[in-house]
Short mmCIF file of C-alpha atoms in Angstrom, two decimals:
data_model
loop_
_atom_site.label_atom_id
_atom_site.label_comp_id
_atom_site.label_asym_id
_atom_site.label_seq_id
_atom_site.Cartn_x
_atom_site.Cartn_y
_atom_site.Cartn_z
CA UNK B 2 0.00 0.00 0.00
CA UNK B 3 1.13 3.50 -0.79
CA UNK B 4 1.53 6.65 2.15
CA UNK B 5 -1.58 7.61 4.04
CA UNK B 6 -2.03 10.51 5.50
CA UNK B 7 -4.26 11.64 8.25
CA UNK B 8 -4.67 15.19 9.10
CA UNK B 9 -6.28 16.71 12.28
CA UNK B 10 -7.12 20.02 13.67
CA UNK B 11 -6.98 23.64 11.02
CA UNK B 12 -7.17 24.16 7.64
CA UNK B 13 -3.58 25.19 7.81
CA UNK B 14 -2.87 20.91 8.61
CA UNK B 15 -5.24 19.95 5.72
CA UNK B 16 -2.91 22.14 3.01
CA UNK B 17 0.38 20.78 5.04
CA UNK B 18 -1.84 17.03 4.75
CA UNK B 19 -1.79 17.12 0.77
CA UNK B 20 1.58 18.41 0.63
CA UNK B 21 2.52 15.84 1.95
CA UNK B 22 1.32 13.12 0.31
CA UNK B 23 2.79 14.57 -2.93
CA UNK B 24 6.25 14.92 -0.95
CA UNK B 25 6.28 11.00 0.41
CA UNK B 26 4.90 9.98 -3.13
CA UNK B 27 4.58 6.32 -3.09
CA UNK B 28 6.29 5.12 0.02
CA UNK B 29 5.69 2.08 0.56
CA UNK B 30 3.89 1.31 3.84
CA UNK B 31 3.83 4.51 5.65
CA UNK B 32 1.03 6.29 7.79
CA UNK B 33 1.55 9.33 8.63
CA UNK B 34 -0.45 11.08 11.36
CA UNK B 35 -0.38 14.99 11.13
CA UNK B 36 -1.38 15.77 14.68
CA UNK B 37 -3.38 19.05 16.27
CA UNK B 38 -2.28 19.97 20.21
CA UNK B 39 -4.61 23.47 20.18
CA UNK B 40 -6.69 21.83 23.09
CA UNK B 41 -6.36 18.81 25.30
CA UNK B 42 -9.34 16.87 23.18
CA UNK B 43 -7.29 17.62 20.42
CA UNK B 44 -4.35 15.62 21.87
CA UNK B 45 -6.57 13.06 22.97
CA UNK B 46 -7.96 12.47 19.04
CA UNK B 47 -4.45 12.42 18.21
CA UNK B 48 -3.88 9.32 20.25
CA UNK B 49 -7.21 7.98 19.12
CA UNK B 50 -6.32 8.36 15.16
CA UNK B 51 -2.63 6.67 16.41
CA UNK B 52 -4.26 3.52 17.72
CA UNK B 53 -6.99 3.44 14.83
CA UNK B 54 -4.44 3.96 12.04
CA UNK B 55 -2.03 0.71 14.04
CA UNK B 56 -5.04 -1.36 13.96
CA UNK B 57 -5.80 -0.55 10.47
CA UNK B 58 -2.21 -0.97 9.46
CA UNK B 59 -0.09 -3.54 12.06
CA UNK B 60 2.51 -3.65 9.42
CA UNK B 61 3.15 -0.07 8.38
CA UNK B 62 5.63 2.13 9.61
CA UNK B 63 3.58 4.95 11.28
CA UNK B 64 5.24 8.37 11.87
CA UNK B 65 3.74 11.06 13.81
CA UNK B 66 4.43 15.12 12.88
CA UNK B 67 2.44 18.14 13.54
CA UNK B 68 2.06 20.27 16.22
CA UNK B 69 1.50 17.93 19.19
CA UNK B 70 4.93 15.90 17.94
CA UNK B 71 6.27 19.11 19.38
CA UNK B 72 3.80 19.67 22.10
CA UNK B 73 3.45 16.10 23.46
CA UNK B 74 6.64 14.82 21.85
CA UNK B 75 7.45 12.80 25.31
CA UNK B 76 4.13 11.16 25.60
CA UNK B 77 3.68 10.52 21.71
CA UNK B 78 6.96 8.94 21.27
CA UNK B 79 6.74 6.65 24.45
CA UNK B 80 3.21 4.83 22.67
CA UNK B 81 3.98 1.45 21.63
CA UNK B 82 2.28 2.35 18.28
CA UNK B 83 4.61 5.30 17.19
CA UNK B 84 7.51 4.54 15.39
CA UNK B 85 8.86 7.68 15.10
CA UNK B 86 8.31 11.73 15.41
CA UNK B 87 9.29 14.31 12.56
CA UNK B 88 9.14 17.77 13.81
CA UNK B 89 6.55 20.18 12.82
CA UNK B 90 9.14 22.48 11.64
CA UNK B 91 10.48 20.04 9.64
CA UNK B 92 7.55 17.89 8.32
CA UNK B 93 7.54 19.31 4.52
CA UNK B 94 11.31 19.16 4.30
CA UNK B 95 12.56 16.06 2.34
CA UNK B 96 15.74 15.42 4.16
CA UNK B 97 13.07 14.76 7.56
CA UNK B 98 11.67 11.59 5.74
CA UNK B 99 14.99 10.19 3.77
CA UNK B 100 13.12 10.90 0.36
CA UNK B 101 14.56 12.69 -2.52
CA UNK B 102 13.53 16.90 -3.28
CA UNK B 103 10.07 17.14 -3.60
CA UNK B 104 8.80 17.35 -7.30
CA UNK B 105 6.42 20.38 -8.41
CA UNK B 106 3.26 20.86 -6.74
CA UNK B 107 0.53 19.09 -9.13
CA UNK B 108 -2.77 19.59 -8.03
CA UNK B 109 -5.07 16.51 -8.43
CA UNK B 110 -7.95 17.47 -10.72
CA UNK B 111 -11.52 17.13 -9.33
CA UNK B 112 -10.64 19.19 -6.40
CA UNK B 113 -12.93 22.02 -6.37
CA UNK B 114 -11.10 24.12 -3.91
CA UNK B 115 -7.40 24.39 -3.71
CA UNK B 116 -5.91 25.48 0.15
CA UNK B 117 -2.71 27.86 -0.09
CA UNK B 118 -0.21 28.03 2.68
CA UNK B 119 0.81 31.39 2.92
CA UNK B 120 2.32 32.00 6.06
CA UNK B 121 3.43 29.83 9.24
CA UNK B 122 4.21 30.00 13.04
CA UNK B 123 3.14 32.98 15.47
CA UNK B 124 5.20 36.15 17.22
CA UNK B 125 2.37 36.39 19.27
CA UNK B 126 2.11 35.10 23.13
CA UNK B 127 -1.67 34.34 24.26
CA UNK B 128 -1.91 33.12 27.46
CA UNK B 129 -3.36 30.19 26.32
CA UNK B 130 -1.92 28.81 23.06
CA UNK B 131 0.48 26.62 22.66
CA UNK B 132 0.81 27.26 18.87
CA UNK B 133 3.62 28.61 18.79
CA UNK B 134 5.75 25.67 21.04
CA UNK B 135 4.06 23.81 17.72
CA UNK B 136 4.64 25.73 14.95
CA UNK B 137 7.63 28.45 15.84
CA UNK B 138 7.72 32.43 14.86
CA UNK B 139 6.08 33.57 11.72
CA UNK B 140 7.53 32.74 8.51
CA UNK B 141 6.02 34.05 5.40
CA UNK B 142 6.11 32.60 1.98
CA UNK B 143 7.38 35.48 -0.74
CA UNK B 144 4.55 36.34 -3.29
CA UNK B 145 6.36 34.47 -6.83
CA UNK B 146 5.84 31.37 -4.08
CA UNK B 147 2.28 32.17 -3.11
CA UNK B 148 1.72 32.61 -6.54
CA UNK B 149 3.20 29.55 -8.32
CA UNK B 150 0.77 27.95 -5.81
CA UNK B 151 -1.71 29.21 -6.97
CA UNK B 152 -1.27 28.64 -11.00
CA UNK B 153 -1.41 25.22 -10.01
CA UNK B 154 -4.32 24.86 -8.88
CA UNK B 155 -6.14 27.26 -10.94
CA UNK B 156 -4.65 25.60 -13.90
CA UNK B 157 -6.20 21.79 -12.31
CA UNK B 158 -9.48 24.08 -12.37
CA UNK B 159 -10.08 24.64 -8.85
CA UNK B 160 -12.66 27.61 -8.68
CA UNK B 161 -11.96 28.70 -5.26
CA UNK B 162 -8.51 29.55 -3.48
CA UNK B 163 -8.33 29.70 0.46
CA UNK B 164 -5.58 31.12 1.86
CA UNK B 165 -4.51 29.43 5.00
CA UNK B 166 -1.74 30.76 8.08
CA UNK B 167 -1.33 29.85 11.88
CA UNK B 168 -1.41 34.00 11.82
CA UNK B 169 -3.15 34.45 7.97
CA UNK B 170 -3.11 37.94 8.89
CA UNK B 171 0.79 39.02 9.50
CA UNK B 172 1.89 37.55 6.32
CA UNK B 173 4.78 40.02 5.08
CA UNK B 174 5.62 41.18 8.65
CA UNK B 175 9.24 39.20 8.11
CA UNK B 176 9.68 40.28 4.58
CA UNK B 177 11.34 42.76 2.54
CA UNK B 178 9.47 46.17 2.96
CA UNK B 179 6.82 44.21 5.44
CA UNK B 180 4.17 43.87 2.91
CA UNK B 181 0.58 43.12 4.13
CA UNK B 182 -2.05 40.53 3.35
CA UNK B 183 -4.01 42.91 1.59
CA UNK B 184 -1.49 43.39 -0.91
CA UNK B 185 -0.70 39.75 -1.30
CA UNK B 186 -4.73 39.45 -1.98
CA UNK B 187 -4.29 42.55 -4.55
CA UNK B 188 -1.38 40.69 -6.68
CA UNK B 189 -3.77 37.29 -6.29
CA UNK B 190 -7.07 38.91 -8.04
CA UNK B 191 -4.33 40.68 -10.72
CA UNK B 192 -2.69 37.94 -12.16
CA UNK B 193 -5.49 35.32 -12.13
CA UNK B 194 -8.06 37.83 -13.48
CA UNK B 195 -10.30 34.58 -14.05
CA UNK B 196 -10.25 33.20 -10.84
CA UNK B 197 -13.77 33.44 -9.44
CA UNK B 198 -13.21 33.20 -5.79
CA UNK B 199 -10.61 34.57 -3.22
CA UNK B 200 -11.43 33.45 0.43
CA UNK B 201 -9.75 33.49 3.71
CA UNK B 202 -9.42 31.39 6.22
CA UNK B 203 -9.12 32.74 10.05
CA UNK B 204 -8.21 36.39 10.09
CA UNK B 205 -6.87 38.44 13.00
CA UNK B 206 -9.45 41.18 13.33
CA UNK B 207 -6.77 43.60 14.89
CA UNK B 208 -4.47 43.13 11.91
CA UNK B 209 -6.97 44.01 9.05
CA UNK B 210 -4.84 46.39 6.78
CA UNK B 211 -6.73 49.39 4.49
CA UNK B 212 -6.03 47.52 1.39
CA UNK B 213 -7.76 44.04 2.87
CA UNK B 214 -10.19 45.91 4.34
CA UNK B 215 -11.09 47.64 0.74
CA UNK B 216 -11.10 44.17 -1.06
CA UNK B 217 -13.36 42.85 1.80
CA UNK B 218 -15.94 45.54 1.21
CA UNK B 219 -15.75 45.92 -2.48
CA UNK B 220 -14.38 42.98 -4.51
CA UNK B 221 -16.89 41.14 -5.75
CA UNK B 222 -14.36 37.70 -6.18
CA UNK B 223 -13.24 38.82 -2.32
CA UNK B 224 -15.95 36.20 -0.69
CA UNK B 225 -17.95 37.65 1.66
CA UNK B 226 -17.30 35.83 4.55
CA UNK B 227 -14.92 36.79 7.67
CA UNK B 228 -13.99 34.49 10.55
CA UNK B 229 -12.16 36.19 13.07
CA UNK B 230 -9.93 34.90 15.90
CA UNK B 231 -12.16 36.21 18.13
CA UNK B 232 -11.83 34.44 21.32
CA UNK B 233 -14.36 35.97 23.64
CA UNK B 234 -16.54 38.55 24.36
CA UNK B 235 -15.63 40.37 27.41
CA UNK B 236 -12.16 43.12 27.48
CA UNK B 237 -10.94 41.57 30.95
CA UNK B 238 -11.06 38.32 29.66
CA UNK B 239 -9.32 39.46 26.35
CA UNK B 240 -6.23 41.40 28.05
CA UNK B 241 -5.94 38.18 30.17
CA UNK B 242 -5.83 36.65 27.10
CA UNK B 243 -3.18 39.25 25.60
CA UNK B 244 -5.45 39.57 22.59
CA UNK B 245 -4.63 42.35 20.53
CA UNK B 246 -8.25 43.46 20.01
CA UNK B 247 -11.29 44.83 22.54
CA UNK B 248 -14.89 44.03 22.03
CA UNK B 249 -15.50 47.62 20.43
CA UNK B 250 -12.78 46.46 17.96
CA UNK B 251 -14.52 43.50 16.68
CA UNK B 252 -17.88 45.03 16.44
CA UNK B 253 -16.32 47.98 14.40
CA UNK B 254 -14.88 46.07 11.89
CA UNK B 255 -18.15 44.03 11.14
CA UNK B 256 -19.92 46.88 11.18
CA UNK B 257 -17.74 48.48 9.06
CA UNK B 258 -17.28 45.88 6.50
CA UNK B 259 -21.32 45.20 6.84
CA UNK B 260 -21.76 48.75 5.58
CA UNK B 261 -20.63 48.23 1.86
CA UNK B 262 -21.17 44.64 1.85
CA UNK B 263 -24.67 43.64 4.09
CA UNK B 264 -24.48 39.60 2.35
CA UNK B 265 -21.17 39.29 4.53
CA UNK B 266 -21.33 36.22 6.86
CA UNK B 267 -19.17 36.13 10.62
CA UNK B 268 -17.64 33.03 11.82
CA UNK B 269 -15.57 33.07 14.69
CA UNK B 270 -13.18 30.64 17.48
CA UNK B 271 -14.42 31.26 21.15
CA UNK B 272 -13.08 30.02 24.30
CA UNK B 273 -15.81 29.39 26.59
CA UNK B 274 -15.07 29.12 30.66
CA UNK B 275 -11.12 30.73 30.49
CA UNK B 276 -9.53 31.39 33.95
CA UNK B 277 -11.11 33.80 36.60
CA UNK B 278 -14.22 34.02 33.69
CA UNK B 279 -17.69 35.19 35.96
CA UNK B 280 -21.27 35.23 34.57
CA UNK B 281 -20.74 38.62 33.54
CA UNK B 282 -17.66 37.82 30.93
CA UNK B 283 -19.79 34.61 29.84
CA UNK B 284 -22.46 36.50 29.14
CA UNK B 285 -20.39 39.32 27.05
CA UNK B 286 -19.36 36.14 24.82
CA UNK B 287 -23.00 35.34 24.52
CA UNK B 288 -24.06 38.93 23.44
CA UNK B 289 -21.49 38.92 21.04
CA UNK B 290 -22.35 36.21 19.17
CA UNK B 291 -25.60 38.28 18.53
CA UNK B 292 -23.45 41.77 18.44
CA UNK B 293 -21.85 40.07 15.50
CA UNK B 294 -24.59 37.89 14.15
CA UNK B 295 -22.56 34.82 14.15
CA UNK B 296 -23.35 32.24 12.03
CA UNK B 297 -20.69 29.92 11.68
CA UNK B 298 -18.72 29.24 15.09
CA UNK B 299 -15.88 27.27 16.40
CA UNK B 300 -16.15 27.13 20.52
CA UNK B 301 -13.69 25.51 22.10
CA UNK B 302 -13.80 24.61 25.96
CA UNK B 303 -10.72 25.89 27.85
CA UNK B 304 -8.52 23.03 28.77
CA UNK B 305 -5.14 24.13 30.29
CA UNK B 306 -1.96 23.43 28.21
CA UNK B 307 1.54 23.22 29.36
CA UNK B 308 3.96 25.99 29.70
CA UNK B 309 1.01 28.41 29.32
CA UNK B 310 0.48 31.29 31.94
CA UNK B 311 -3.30 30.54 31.34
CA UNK B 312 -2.64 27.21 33.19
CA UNK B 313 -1.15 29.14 36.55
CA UNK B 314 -4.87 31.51 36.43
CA UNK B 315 -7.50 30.88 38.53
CA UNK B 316 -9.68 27.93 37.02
CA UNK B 317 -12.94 27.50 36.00
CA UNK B 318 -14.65 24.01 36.89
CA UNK B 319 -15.20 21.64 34.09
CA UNK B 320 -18.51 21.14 34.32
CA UNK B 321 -19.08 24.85 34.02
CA UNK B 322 -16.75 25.54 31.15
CA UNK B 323 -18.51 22.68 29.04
CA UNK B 324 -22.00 24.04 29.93
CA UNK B 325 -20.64 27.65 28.96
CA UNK B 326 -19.24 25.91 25.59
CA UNK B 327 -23.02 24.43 24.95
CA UNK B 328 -24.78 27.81 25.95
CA UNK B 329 -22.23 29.39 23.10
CA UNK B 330 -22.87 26.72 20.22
CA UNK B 331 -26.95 27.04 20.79
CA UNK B 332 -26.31 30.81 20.69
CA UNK B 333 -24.45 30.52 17.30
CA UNK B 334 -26.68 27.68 15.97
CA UNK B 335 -29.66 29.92 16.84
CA UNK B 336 -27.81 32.65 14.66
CA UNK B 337 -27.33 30.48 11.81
CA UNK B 338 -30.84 29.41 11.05
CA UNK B 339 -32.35 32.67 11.31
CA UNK B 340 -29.56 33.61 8.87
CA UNK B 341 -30.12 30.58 6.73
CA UNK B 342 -34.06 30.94 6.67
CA UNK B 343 -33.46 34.66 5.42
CA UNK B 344 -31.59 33.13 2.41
CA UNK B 345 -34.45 31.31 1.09
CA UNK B 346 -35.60 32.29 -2.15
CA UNK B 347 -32.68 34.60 -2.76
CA UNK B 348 -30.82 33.58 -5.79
CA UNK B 349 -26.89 32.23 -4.83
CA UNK B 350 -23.85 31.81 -6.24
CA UNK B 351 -22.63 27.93 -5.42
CA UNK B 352 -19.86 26.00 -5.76
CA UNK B 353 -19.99 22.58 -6.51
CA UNK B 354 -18.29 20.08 -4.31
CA UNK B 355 -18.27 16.41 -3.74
CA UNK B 356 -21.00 14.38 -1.93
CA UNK B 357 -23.65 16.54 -3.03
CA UNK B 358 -23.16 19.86 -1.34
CA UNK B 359 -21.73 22.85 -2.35
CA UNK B 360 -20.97 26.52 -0.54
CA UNK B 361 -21.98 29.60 -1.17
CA UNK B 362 -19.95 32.74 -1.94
CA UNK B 363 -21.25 33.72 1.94
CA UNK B 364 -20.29 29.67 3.07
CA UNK B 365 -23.56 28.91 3.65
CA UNK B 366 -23.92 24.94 2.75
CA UNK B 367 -26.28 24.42 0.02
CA UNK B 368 -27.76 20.70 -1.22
CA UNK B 369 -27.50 20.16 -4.74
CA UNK B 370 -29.48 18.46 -7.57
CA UNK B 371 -28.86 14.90 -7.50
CA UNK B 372 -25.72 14.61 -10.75
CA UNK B 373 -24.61 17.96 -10.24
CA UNK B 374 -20.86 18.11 -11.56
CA UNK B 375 -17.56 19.18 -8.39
CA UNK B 376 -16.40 22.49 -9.49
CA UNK B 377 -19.71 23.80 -11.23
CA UNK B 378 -20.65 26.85 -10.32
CA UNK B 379 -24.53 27.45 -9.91
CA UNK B 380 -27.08 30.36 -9.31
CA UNK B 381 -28.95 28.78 -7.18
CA UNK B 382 -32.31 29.84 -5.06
CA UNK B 383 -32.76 27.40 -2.09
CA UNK B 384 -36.45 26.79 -1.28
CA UNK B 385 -35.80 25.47 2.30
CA UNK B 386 -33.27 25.17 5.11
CA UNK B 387 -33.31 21.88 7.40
CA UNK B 388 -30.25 21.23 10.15
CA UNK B 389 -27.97 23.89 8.90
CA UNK B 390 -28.37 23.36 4.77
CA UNK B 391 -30.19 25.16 2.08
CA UNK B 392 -32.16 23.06 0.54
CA UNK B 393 -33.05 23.35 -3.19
#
């Protein structure tokens, strides 16, 4: 059997994921787990997919990289099932696995969205991320890179490009004349003038620069669709938190954007139950998620991770923080059907993709006709939405 590779946690692993499997080729019985460490249940499914994948595969050499290889790298390497640990750092570089340069990216046709790694690693120091132990400082890739990327995929026909980061948002902050994202996204819609799509993935609200900002509000191939590293709610929470961003901030920029664009759609990560968080912060987080109209959330229950100054603050108990984290998701669920049933009957813009679904240009999930074609794009007016879809 050739390499298999299993991918956990962000978008940002997925991208790394297919890399991958175009680096390693055809090695012969490999698996390959490409770990997450953001949160202790994280970790945990790491360990899960470990055992799984040795079961599936008794006879296969299985290697474990990503960020809890650098996280957990004790633990991980002392389970009878691991065979060995590549650094994160390290995990696209050839010379980690003992296989020759890496051949040009080819993108494999019938994908109908192709995920672009722009930028790595953090500078910054929340209280409560570990990221960085995973992933190291920023690194940005140089536009020509970004670019090449890019022609790759558009030329397998992909009709949508996603630009990933650990940090999307201070790409160019280590390169020549510190460019910014914006202008990255400006050279993007330039040279592939028939690209139909641009989207990001998470975005640091505090580093929005004019020029993203403009292609956010007015770009038509600039999807409408934002989701911010928000975190929480409340500003005591978020200075604990050494966010760069207050509450006012977040709400400004929405607001802002929502002014030339009103189809834009807010998704957002939130902590729920963080250290020395009362009723009050809880319920800041819960008023945001209507301050912003969130509609497509990530909420993550604090779990304490090692090394992190987080860990040393005052605790919340677990039962709390995972009935805070429920409170949050029926909050945001609540958000997203009212959004979804004020979609019906408006004509959309979809993008084919496999199993039947598509997205549109706001995310929103859409069901497709039964034969509908990956990578056609579709006006489409749903008549219905059930469980989170539009329903044609």
């Amino acid at each position: 059997m050739t390499v298999e590779v299993h991918s956990l946690g962000c978008r940002l692993n997925i991208a790394e994921s297919e890399s991958l499997r175009g680096l390693l080729g055809k090695a012969d019985d490999l698996v390959v787990i490409n770990s997450c460490a953001v949160t202790a249940e994280a970790v945990r499914q790491t360990r899960q997919a470990i055992r799984r994948a040795r079961r599936a595969r008794p006879d296969a050499r299985l290697i474990v990289t990503g960020c809890a290889a650098e996280v957990e790298r004790e633990m991980l390497g002392q389970m009878p099932e691991v065979d060995g640990l590549v650094a994160n750092t390290a995990k696209l570089d050839p010379r980690a696995w003992n296989v020759p340069a890496a051949p040009p990216l080819r993108a494999k046709r019938g994908y109908t969205r192709g995920f672009v790694q722009v930028q790595n690693g953090c500078d910054h120091s929340c209280t409560f991320c570990v990221i960085p132990q995973g992933r190291g400082p920023s690194r940005s890739r140089s536009v020509a890179e970004v670019l090449e990327d890019i022609s790759v995929h558009v030329d397998a026909g992909v009709g949508e490009i996603v630009l990933t980061g650990v940090d999307l948002t201070s790409w160019g902050s280590d390169l020549p004349d510190v460019p910014r994202l914006g202008a990255l996204c400006e050279a993007i819609l330039a040279r592939f003038t028939t690209l139909p799509r641009l989207r990001l993935s998470s975005i640091d609200g505090a580093e929005v620069d004019p020029a993203l900002f403009e292609l956010l509000a007015h770009d038509p191939r600039m999807m409408p669709h934002v989701h911010l590293s928000l975190q929480h709610g409340d500003d005591l929470i978020l200075k604990r938190m050494k966010r760069r961003h207050s509450r006012d901030d977040a709400i400004a920029l929405v607001e802002g954007l929502r002014a030339h664009r009103s189809d834009l759609a807010v998704g957002a990560d939130i902590i729920a139950g963080f250290p020395t968080e009362d009723e009050a912060a809880h319920a800041n987080s819960l008023s945001i998620v209507e301050s912003l109209q969130i509609v497509h959330g990530h909420v993550f229950p604090y779990s304490q991770r090692p090394d992190t100054p987080a860990a040393r603050m005052p605790q919340v108990s677990p039962p709390l923080v995972k009935a805070r984290a429920a409170e949050l998701r029926d909050g945001i669920a609540r958000q997203r059907d009212a959004w979804l049933r004020g979609l019906v009957g408006k004509a959309l813009w979809v993008l084919a993709e496999k199993g039947g679904t598509g997205h549109a240009e706001n995310f929103a999930t859409v069901r497709l006709p039964e034969g509908t074609q990956p990578g056609a794009l579709l006006r489409i007016t749903p008549r219905m939405a059930v469980e989170g879809i539009l329903e044609v």
